[in-house]
Amino acid sequence: MLLALIRKELLALVRDMHGLAALFVMPMVFIVLMSLTLKDIYRPPLAELTYAIDMRDTATPAQWLKQLWQRNHGAPQPLGDDWQARLRNGSLKYVIVMEQGLSEELESAALSTQARVHLLTEPGIDANLFNALRAELVGASGELKARLALAVPGTAGPAPDASIQAMVRAERFSTAGPRPTSVQQNVPAWLVFGMFFVVASLSSLFVQERSSGALGRLQSLGVSRFTLLASKALPYLGVNALQAVLMIAAGIWFMPLIGGDALSLAGIHWGALLLSLAAVSLAAVSLSLALACLVRSHAQAATIGPMVNVLMAAAGGIMVPKFVMPGFMQRLVEISPMNWGLEALLTVLLRGGGVADALPQIGRLVVFAALMFFIAVFLFRRRAP
């Protein structure tokens, strides 16, 4: 009896070749994607980050510090009058401000008590990169101060590390918008991921209704395919809206209770936030409909949907920050709908942007949603009874 039951299960597996293939192919693709995206996680690509230097001290020691930095990071971009806007929107990754008095501080044997070097990074920079940049700038300043001290006979030895730490101040750039924190960065990422996860629920219910004949009976009553799909989409748009409210509420009120920073909505553009969330929801639900019309069995729905979601997150900058990916992976990330949603929300919640700033990503999401919905209608027309 046991052998007969085992044979029955094996035959059921073999009959569902698409679901079986998904069980093997999807994990392999996930391994490849994660291996590529994490390739440089322990070697932050600092030399590839675009930066500028604000030289408020033009004396020789400050120039030496600039040259020391350029040797490892390449030539800086022109500062320009719009450097704050470029830093806020991420086109500049960081700016080093060398304040007046830096040269005297570097040449002095006295302990540093005032920050003369300011590192300003874009609001959304990864924490690992932020810490690596700060550590390297402290090291470069300490190295130059030590060289200058040893070059003068009779001068005291190199300053203690605490003195160099006081000379350099690092912070994420923030204007009137929310203060950048880890919560401010992570809530948008996992909000996008959660909203796209409706694919698992929607596709399973869709397959169940198709198998039971409910969809066929509705069509026999004259209900159009477009109406059927729209009736599936609207409730899940509501589910996504509830998800967004709950996750934002958790960031605002729950995170402080467990010792984390609170999500701040101070100074954000509410219209831009609502449009961004609506665009993400449309894209997520439309993709779910397309996949629901594509799969043929419960096994496929339970396997393919969640795996597609995880793969999109891995390749979309949700699981691994875009900054630490190799160059070709960063280009791949830019065609991921999840990344469009993430960038739109980061623009609003982290960079203080408005509708115009988030509009490119919102537009891509809306176009993607329309394309997926029409694909769903086409597949439903071909496969519906």
CSV table of C-alpha atoms in Angstrom, one decimal:
chain,number,residue,atom,x,y,z
A,1,MET,CA,0.0,0.0,0.0
A,2,LEU,CA,2.8,2.4,0.9
A,3,LEU,CA,4.5,1.8,-2.4
A,4,ALA,CA,1.3,2.4,-4.3
A,5,LEU,CA,0.7,5.7,-2.5
A,6,ILE,CA,4.3,6.8,-3.2
A,7,ARG,CA,3.8,5.9,-6.9
A,8,LYS,CA,0.6,8.0,-6.9
A,9,GLU,CA,2.3,11.0,-5.5
A,10,LEU,CA,5.2,10.7,-8.0
A,11,LEU,CA,2.8,10.5,-10.9
A,12,ALA,CA,1.0,13.6,-9.6
A,13,LEU,CA,4.3,15.4,-9.5
A,14,VAL,CA,5.3,14.3,-13.0
A,15,ARG,CA,2.0,15.4,-14.5
A,16,ASP,CA,2.6,19.0,-13.1
A,17,MET,CA,5.9,19.6,-14.9
A,18,HIS,CA,5.6,23.4,-14.7
A,19,GLY,CA,5.3,23.3,-10.9
A,20,LEU,CA,8.1,20.7,-10.7
A,21,ALA,CA,10.3,22.8,-12.8
A,22,ALA,CA,9.6,25.9,-10.7
A,23,LEU,CA,10.7,24.0,-7.6
A,24,PHE,CA,14.1,23.4,-9.1
A,25,VAL,CA,14.7,26.4,-11.4
A,26,MET,CA,13.5,29.2,-9.2
A,27,PRO,CA,15.9,28.4,-6.2
A,28,MET,CA,18.8,28.1,-8.7
A,29,VAL,CA,18.0,31.5,-10.2
A,30,PHE,CA,17.7,32.9,-6.6
A,31,ILE,CA,21.1,31.6,-5.7
A,32,VAL,CA,22.7,33.1,-8.8
A,33,LEU,CA,21.0,36.5,-8.3
A,34,MET,CA,21.9,36.7,-4.6
A,35,SER,CA,25.5,35.6,-5.3
A,36,LEU,CA,25.9,38.3,-7.9
A,37,THR,CA,24.2,41.0,-5.9
A,38,LEU,CA,26.3,40.2,-2.8
A,39,LYS,CA,29.5,39.9,-4.7
A,40,ASP,CA,30.9,43.2,-3.3
A,41,ILE,CA,29.1,43.4,0.0
A,42,TYR,CA,32.4,43.0,1.9
A,43,ARG,CA,34.2,45.4,-0.4
A,44,PRO,CA,32.0,48.5,-0.6
A,45,PRO,CA,32.5,50.2,-4.0
A,46,LEU,CA,33.6,53.5,-2.5
A,47,ALA,CA,35.7,54.5,-5.6
A,48,GLU,CA,32.6,54.3,-7.8
A,49,LEU,CA,30.5,56.8,-5.9
A,50,THR,CA,30.0,60.2,-7.4
A,51,TYR,CA,31.2,63.0,-5.1
A,52,ALA,CA,32.2,66.7,-4.9
A,53,ILE,CA,34.4,68.7,-2.6
A,54,ASP,CA,33.6,72.1,-1.2
A,55,MET,CA,37.0,73.7,-0.6
A,56,ARG,CA,36.4,76.5,1.9
A,57,ASP,CA,40.1,76.2,3.0
A,58,THR,CA,42.5,76.6,0.0
A,59,ALA,CA,45.8,76.4,2.0
A,60,THR,CA,48.4,73.7,1.2
A,61,PRO,CA,47.5,71.1,3.9
A,62,ALA,CA,43.8,71.1,2.8
A,63,GLN,CA,44.9,70.7,-0.8
A,64,TRP,CA,47.0,67.8,0.2
A,65,LEU,CA,44.0,66.1,1.9
A,66,LYS,CA,42.0,66.7,-1.3
A,67,GLN,CA,44.8,65.0,-3.4
A,68,LEU,CA,45.0,62.1,-0.9
A,69,TRP,CA,41.3,61.5,-1.3
A,70,GLN,CA,41.4,61.8,-5.1
A,71,ARG,CA,44.1,59.2,-5.3
A,72,ASN,CA,41.7,56.5,-4.1
A,73,HIS,CA,38.4,57.9,-5.4
A,74,GLY,CA,39.1,59.6,-8.7
A,75,ALA,CA,38.4,63.2,-9.6
A,76,PRO,CA,35.4,64.9,-7.9
A,77,GLN,CA,32.5,66.3,-9.9
A,78,PRO,CA,32.2,70.1,-10.1
A,79,LEU,CA,30.4,71.4,-7.0
A,80,GLY,CA,28.0,73.8,-8.6
A,81,ASP,CA,25.4,76.0,-7.0
A,82,ASP,CA,22.8,73.1,-7.0
A,83,TRP,CA,25.0,70.6,-5.1
A,84,GLN,CA,22.4,70.4,-2.2
A,85,ALA,CA,19.6,69.5,-4.6
A,86,ARG,CA,21.9,66.9,-6.4
A,87,LEU,CA,22.9,65.5,-3.0
A,88,ARG,CA,19.2,65.3,-1.9
A,89,ASN,CA,18.1,63.4,-5.0
A,90,GLY,CA,21.0,61.0,-5.1
A,91,SER,CA,22.8,62.1,-8.2
A,92,LEU,CA,25.7,63.1,-5.9
A,93,LYS,CA,26.4,60.4,-3.3
A,94,TYR,CA,28.4,62.6,-1.0
A,95,VAL,CA,30.1,66.0,-0.5
A,96,ILE,CA,33.2,66.6,1.5
A,97,VAL,CA,33.2,70.1,3.0
A,98,MET,CA,36.7,71.3,4.1
A,99,GLU,CA,36.0,74.2,6.5
A,100,GLN,CA,38.1,77.3,7.1
A,101,GLY,CA,40.8,76.5,9.6
A,102,LEU,CA,41.4,72.9,8.5
A,103,SER,CA,45.0,73.5,7.4
A,104,GLU,CA,45.9,75.1,10.8
A,105,GLU,CA,44.2,72.1,12.5
A,106,LEU,CA,46.2,69.6,10.4
A,107,GLU,CA,49.5,71.4,11.2
A,108,SER,CA,48.8,71.9,14.8
A,109,ALA,CA,50.1,69.5,17.4
A,110,ALA,CA,47.2,70.3,19.7
A,111,LEU,CA,44.2,68.0,20.1
A,112,SER,CA,41.3,68.7,17.7
A,113,THR,CA,38.2,70.0,19.4
A,114,GLN,CA,36.2,71.3,16.4
A,115,ALA,CA,35.1,69.5,13.3
A,116,ARG,CA,36.9,71.0,10.3
A,117,VAL,CA,35.9,68.2,7.8
A,118,HIS,CA,32.3,67.6,7.1
A,119,LEU,CA,31.1,64.5,5.2
A,120,LEU,CA,27.6,65.0,3.9
A,121,THR,CA,26.0,61.9,2.2
A,122,GLU,CA,22.8,61.5,0.2
A,123,PRO,CA,19.9,60.6,2.5
A,124,GLY,CA,19.4,57.1,1.2
A,125,ILE,CA,23.0,55.9,1.3
A,126,ASP,CA,23.6,52.4,2.7
A,127,ALA,CA,24.8,52.3,6.3
A,128,ASN,CA,27.8,50.2,5.4
A,129,LEU,CA,28.9,52.7,2.8
A,130,PHE,CA,28.3,55.6,5.2
A,131,ASN,CA,30.5,54.0,7.9
A,132,ALA,CA,33.2,53.0,5.4
A,133,LEU,CA,33.3,56.6,4.0
A,134,ARG,CA,33.5,58.1,7.4
A,135,ALA,CA,36.2,55.7,8.5
A,136,GLU,CA,38.3,56.3,5.4
A,137,LEU,CA,38.0,60.1,5.8
A,138,VAL,CA,39.1,59.9,9.4
A,139,GLY,CA,42.0,57.7,8.4
A,140,ALA,CA,43.1,60.1,5.6
A,141,SER,CA,42.9,63.1,7.9
A,142,GLY,CA,44.9,61.2,10.6
A,143,GLU,CA,47.5,60.1,8.2
A,144,LEU,CA,48.1,63.6,6.9
A,145,LYS,CA,48.2,65.1,10.4
A,146,ALA,CA,50.7,62.5,11.4
A,147,ARG,CA,52.9,63.2,8.4
A,148,LEU,CA,52.9,66.9,9.1
A,149,ALA,CA,53.7,66.4,12.7
A,150,LEU,CA,56.6,64.1,12.0
A,151,ALA,CA,58.0,66.5,9.3
A,152,VAL,CA,58.7,69.2,11.8
A,153,PRO,CA,61.6,68.5,14.2
A,154,GLY,CA,60.7,68.7,17.8
A,155,THR,CA,56.9,68.5,17.2
A,156,ALA,CA,54.8,66.2,19.3
A,157,GLY,CA,53.8,62.9,17.9
A,158,PRO,CA,50.6,62.0,16.0
A,159,ALA,CA,47.4,63.0,17.6
A,160,PRO,CA,45.3,60.3,19.4
A,161,ASP,CA,42.5,58.7,17.4
A,162,ALA,CA,39.9,60.5,19.5
A,163,SER,CA,41.3,63.8,18.3
A,164,ILE,CA,41.0,62.8,14.7
A,165,GLN,CA,37.5,61.6,15.2
A,166,ALA,CA,36.6,65.0,16.6
A,167,MET,CA,38.0,66.7,13.5
A,168,VAL,CA,35.7,64.8,11.1
A,169,ARG,CA,31.9,65.0,11.3
A,170,ALA,CA,29.7,62.8,9.1
A,171,GLU,CA,26.0,62.9,8.6
A,172,ARG,CA,23.3,62.1,6.0
A,173,PHE,CA,22.2,65.3,4.3
A,174,SER,CA,18.7,66.4,5.3
A,175,THR,CA,16.8,69.5,4.4
A,176,ALA,CA,13.3,70.3,5.8
A,177,GLY,CA,12.2,66.7,5.2
A,178,PRO,CA,12.4,63.7,7.6
A,179,ARG,CA,15.6,62.9,9.4
A,180,PRO,CA,17.3,59.9,7.7
A,181,THR,CA,17.2,56.8,9.9
A,182,SER,CA,17.4,53.1,9.4
A,183,VAL,CA,13.6,52.9,9.8
A,184,GLN,CA,13.1,55.7,7.3
A,185,GLN,CA,15.1,53.6,4.8
A,186,ASN,CA,13.7,50.2,5.6
A,187,VAL,CA,10.0,50.8,5.8
A,188,PRO,CA,9.7,51.7,2.1
A,189,ALA,CA,11.6,48.6,1.1
A,190,TRP,CA,9.6,46.1,3.0
A,191,LEU,CA,6.4,48.0,2.3
A,192,VAL,CA,7.0,47.5,-1.4
A,193,PHE,CA,7.9,43.8,-0.8
A,194,GLY,CA,4.7,43.2,1.2
A,195,MET,CA,2.4,44.9,-1.3
A,196,PHE,CA,3.8,42.7,-4.1
A,197,PHE,CA,3.2,39.6,-2.0
A,198,VAL,CA,-0.5,39.6,-2.8
A,199,VAL,CA,0.5,37.5,-5.8
A,200,ALA,CA,0.4,34.4,-3.6
A,201,SER,CA,-3.1,34.9,-2.3
A,202,LEU,CA,-4.6,36.2,-5.5
A,203,SER,CA,-3.3,33.4,-7.8
A,204,SER,CA,-4.3,30.6,-5.4
A,205,LEU,CA,-7.9,31.9,-5.1
A,206,PHE,CA,-8.0,32.4,-8.9
A,207,VAL,CA,-6.9,28.8,-9.6
A,208,GLN,CA,-9.4,27.5,-7.0
A,209,GLU,CA,-12.3,29.4,-8.7
A,210,ARG,CA,-11.3,28.3,-12.1
A,211,SER,CA,-11.0,24.6,-11.0
A,212,SER,CA,-14.4,24.7,-9.3
A,213,GLY,CA,-16.0,26.1,-12.4
A,214,ALA,CA,-17.1,29.4,-10.7
A,215,LEU,CA,-15.4,31.5,-13.4
A,216,GLY,CA,-17.0,29.5,-16.2
A,217,ARG,CA,-20.5,29.9,-14.7
A,218,LEU,CA,-20.0,33.6,-14.3
A,219,GLN,CA,-19.0,33.9,-18.0
A,220,SER,CA,-22.0,31.9,-19.0
A,221,LEU,CA,-24.1,34.6,-17.3
A,222,GLY,CA,-22.6,37.2,-19.6
A,223,VAL,CA,-20.0,38.7,-17.3
A,224,SER,CA,-17.1,39.9,-19.4
A,225,ARG,CA,-13.5,38.8,-18.8
A,226,PHE,CA,-12.5,42.4,-18.2
A,227,THR,CA,-15.1,42.8,-15.5
A,228,LEU,CA,-14.1,39.5,-13.8
A,229,LEU,CA,-10.5,40.6,-13.6
A,230,ALA,CA,-11.4,44.0,-12.4
A,231,SER,CA,-13.5,42.5,-9.7
A,232,LYS,CA,-10.4,40.5,-8.6
A,233,ALA,CA,-8.2,43.5,-8.6
A,234,LEU,CA,-10.2,46.1,-6.6
A,235,PRO,CA,-10.4,44.1,-3.3
A,236,TYR,CA,-6.6,43.5,-3.4
A,237,LEU,CA,-6.0,47.2,-4.0
A,238,GLY,CA,-7.9,47.7,-0.7
A,239,VAL,CA,-5.7,45.0,0.9
A,240,ASN,CA,-2.6,46.8,-0.3
A,241,ALA,CA,-4.0,50.1,1.1
A,242,LEU,CA,-4.5,48.4,4.5
A,243,GLN,CA,-1.0,46.9,4.3
A,244,ALA,CA,0.4,50.4,3.8
A,245,VAL,CA,-1.5,51.9,6.7
A,246,LEU,CA,-0.4,49.1,9.1
A,247,MET,CA,3.2,49.1,8.1
A,248,ILE,CA,3.5,52.9,8.3
A,249,ALA,CA,1.7,52.8,11.6
A,250,ALA,CA,4.2,50.2,12.9
A,251,GLY,CA,7.0,52.4,11.8
A,252,ILE,CA,5.6,55.4,13.6
A,253,TRP,CA,4.3,53.8,16.9
A,254,PHE,CA,5.6,50.3,17.3
A,255,MET,CA,9.3,50.8,16.5
A,256,PRO,CA,9.9,53.3,19.3
A,257,LEU,CA,8.4,50.8,21.8
A,258,ILE,CA,11.1,48.2,21.0
A,259,GLY,CA,14.0,50.8,21.0
A,260,GLY,CA,14.1,51.8,17.4
A,261,ASP,CA,13.7,55.1,15.7
A,262,ALA,CA,10.3,56.3,14.8
A,263,LEU,CA,9.2,56.7,11.1
A,264,SER,CA,8.8,60.4,10.5
A,265,LEU,CA,6.2,61.8,8.2
A,266,ALA,CA,7.1,65.4,9.1
A,267,GLY,CA,7.4,67.6,6.1
A,268,ILE,CA,6.6,65.0,3.5
A,269,HIS,CA,4.5,65.6,0.4
A,270,TRP,CA,1.3,63.7,1.1
A,271,GLY,CA,0.1,63.8,-2.5
A,272,ALA,CA,3.4,62.3,-3.7
A,273,LEU,CA,3.2,59.6,-1.0
A,274,LEU,CA,-0.4,58.6,-1.9
A,275,LEU,CA,0.4,58.5,-5.6
A,276,SER,CA,3.5,56.4,-5.1
A,277,LEU,CA,1.6,53.9,-2.9
A,278,ALA,CA,-1.3,53.7,-5.5
A,279,ALA,CA,1.2,53.1,-8.3
A,280,VAL,CA,3.0,50.4,-6.4
A,281,SER,CA,-0.4,48.8,-5.6
A,282,LEU,CA,-1.6,48.9,-9.2
A,283,ALA,CA,1.7,47.3,-10.4
A,284,ALA,CA,1.6,44.6,-7.7
A,285,VAL,CA,-2.1,43.6,-8.3
A,286,SER,CA,-1.7,43.7,-12.1
A,287,LEU,CA,1.3,41.4,-12.0
A,288,SER,CA,-0.6,39.1,-9.6
A,289,LEU,CA,-3.5,38.9,-12.1
A,290,ALA,CA,-1.1,38.1,-15.0
A,291,LEU,CA,0.6,35.3,-13.0
A,292,ALA,CA,-2.8,34.0,-11.8
A,293,CYS,CA,-3.9,33.7,-15.5
A,294,LEU,CA,-0.6,32.0,-16.4
A,295,VAL,CA,-0.5,29.2,-13.8
A,296,ARG,CA,-2.6,26.1,-14.3
A,297,SER,CA,-2.5,24.4,-10.9
A,298,HIS,CA,-2.4,25.0,-7.1
A,299,ALA,CA,1.1,23.8,-7.0
A,300,GLN,CA,2.2,26.3,-9.6
A,301,ALA,CA,0.4,29.1,-7.9
A,302,ALA,CA,1.9,28.2,-4.5
A,303,THR,CA,5.4,28.0,-6.0
A,304,ILE,CA,5.8,30.4,-8.9
A,305,GLY,CA,4.1,33.4,-7.3
A,306,PRO,CA,6.1,33.7,-4.1
A,307,MET,CA,9.4,32.8,-5.9
A,308,VAL,CA,8.8,35.5,-8.6
A,309,ASN,CA,8.2,38.0,-5.7
A,310,VAL,CA,11.4,36.9,-3.9
A,311,LEU,CA,13.4,37.1,-7.2
A,312,MET,CA,12.1,40.5,-7.9
A,313,ALA,CA,13.0,41.7,-4.4
A,314,ALA,CA,16.6,40.2,-4.8
A,315,ALA,CA,17.0,41.9,-8.2
A,316,GLY,CA,15.2,45.1,-7.2
A,317,GLY,CA,17.3,46.5,-4.4
A,318,ILE,CA,14.9,45.3,-1.6
A,319,MET,CA,17.0,42.6,-0.1
A,320,VAL,CA,20.4,43.9,-1.0
A,321,PRO,CA,21.1,47.7,-1.4
A,322,LYS,CA,21.8,48.8,-4.9
A,323,PHE,CA,25.0,50.5,-3.8
A,324,VAL,CA,26.9,47.3,-3.0
A,325,MET,CA,26.0,45.5,-6.2
A,326,PRO,CA,28.4,45.2,-9.1
A,327,GLY,CA,27.9,47.6,-12.0
A,328,PHE,CA,26.0,45.3,-14.3
A,329,MET,CA,23.6,44.3,-11.4
A,330,GLN,CA,22.9,48.0,-10.7
A,331,ARG,CA,21.8,48.4,-14.3
A,332,LEU,CA,19.6,45.4,-14.0
A,333,VAL,CA,18.0,46.8,-10.8
A,334,GLU,CA,16.8,49.8,-12.7
A,335,ILE,CA,14.4,47.8,-14.8
A,336,SER,CA,12.8,46.1,-11.8
A,337,PRO,CA,9.2,47.3,-10.9
A,338,MET,CA,10.0,46.8,-7.2
A,339,ASN,CA,13.0,49.2,-7.5
A,340,TRP,CA,10.8,51.8,-9.2
A,341,GLY,CA,8.4,51.6,-6.2
A,342,LEU,CA,11.2,51.7,-3.7
A,343,GLU,CA,12.8,54.7,-5.4
A,344,ALA,CA,9.5,56.5,-5.5
A,345,LEU,CA,8.9,56.0,-1.7
A,346,LEU,CA,12.5,56.8,-0.8
A,347,THR,CA,12.2,60.0,-2.8
A,348,VAL,CA,9.1,61.0,-0.7
A,349,LEU,CA,9.9,59.6,2.7
A,350,LEU,CA,13.7,60.0,2.8
A,351,ARG,CA,14.6,62.8,0.4
A,352,GLY,CA,11.6,65.1,1.0
A,353,GLY,CA,10.6,65.0,-2.7
A,354,GLY,CA,7.3,66.0,-4.2
A,355,VAL,CA,5.1,64.7,-7.0
A,356,ALA,CA,7.5,66.0,-9.7
A,357,ASP,CA,10.5,64.2,-8.1
A,358,ALA,CA,8.7,60.8,-7.9
A,359,LEU,CA,6.8,61.1,-11.2
A,360,PRO,CA,9.3,59.2,-13.4
A,361,GLN,CA,9.0,56.1,-11.1
A,362,ILE,CA,5.3,56.5,-10.7
A,363,GLY,CA,4.9,56.7,-14.5
A,364,ARG,CA,6.9,53.5,-15.0
A,365,LEU,CA,4.8,51.7,-12.5
A,366,VAL,CA,1.5,52.8,-14.1
A,367,VAL,CA,2.7,51.7,-17.5
A,368,PHE,CA,3.9,48.4,-16.1
A,369,ALA,CA,0.5,47.9,-14.4
A,370,ALA,CA,-1.4,48.6,-17.6
A,371,LEU,CA,0.8,46.2,-19.6
A,372,MET,CA,0.4,43.4,-17.0
A,373,PHE,CA,-3.4,43.9,-16.9
A,374,PHE,CA,-3.7,43.6,-20.6
A,375,ILE,CA,-1.5,40.5,-20.6
A,376,ALA,CA,-3.8,39.1,-17.9
A,377,VAL,CA,-6.9,39.8,-20.1
A,378,PHE,CA,-5.2,38.1,-23.1
A,379,LEU,CA,-4.2,35.0,-21.1
A,380,PHE,CA,-7.6,34.7,-19.5
A,381,ARG,CA,-9.3,34.9,-22.9
A,382,ARG,CA,-7.1,32.1,-24.2
A,383,ARG,CA,-7.4,29.8,-21.1
A,384,ALA,CA,-10.9,30.5,-19.8
A,385,PRO,CA,-13.5,27.9,-20.7
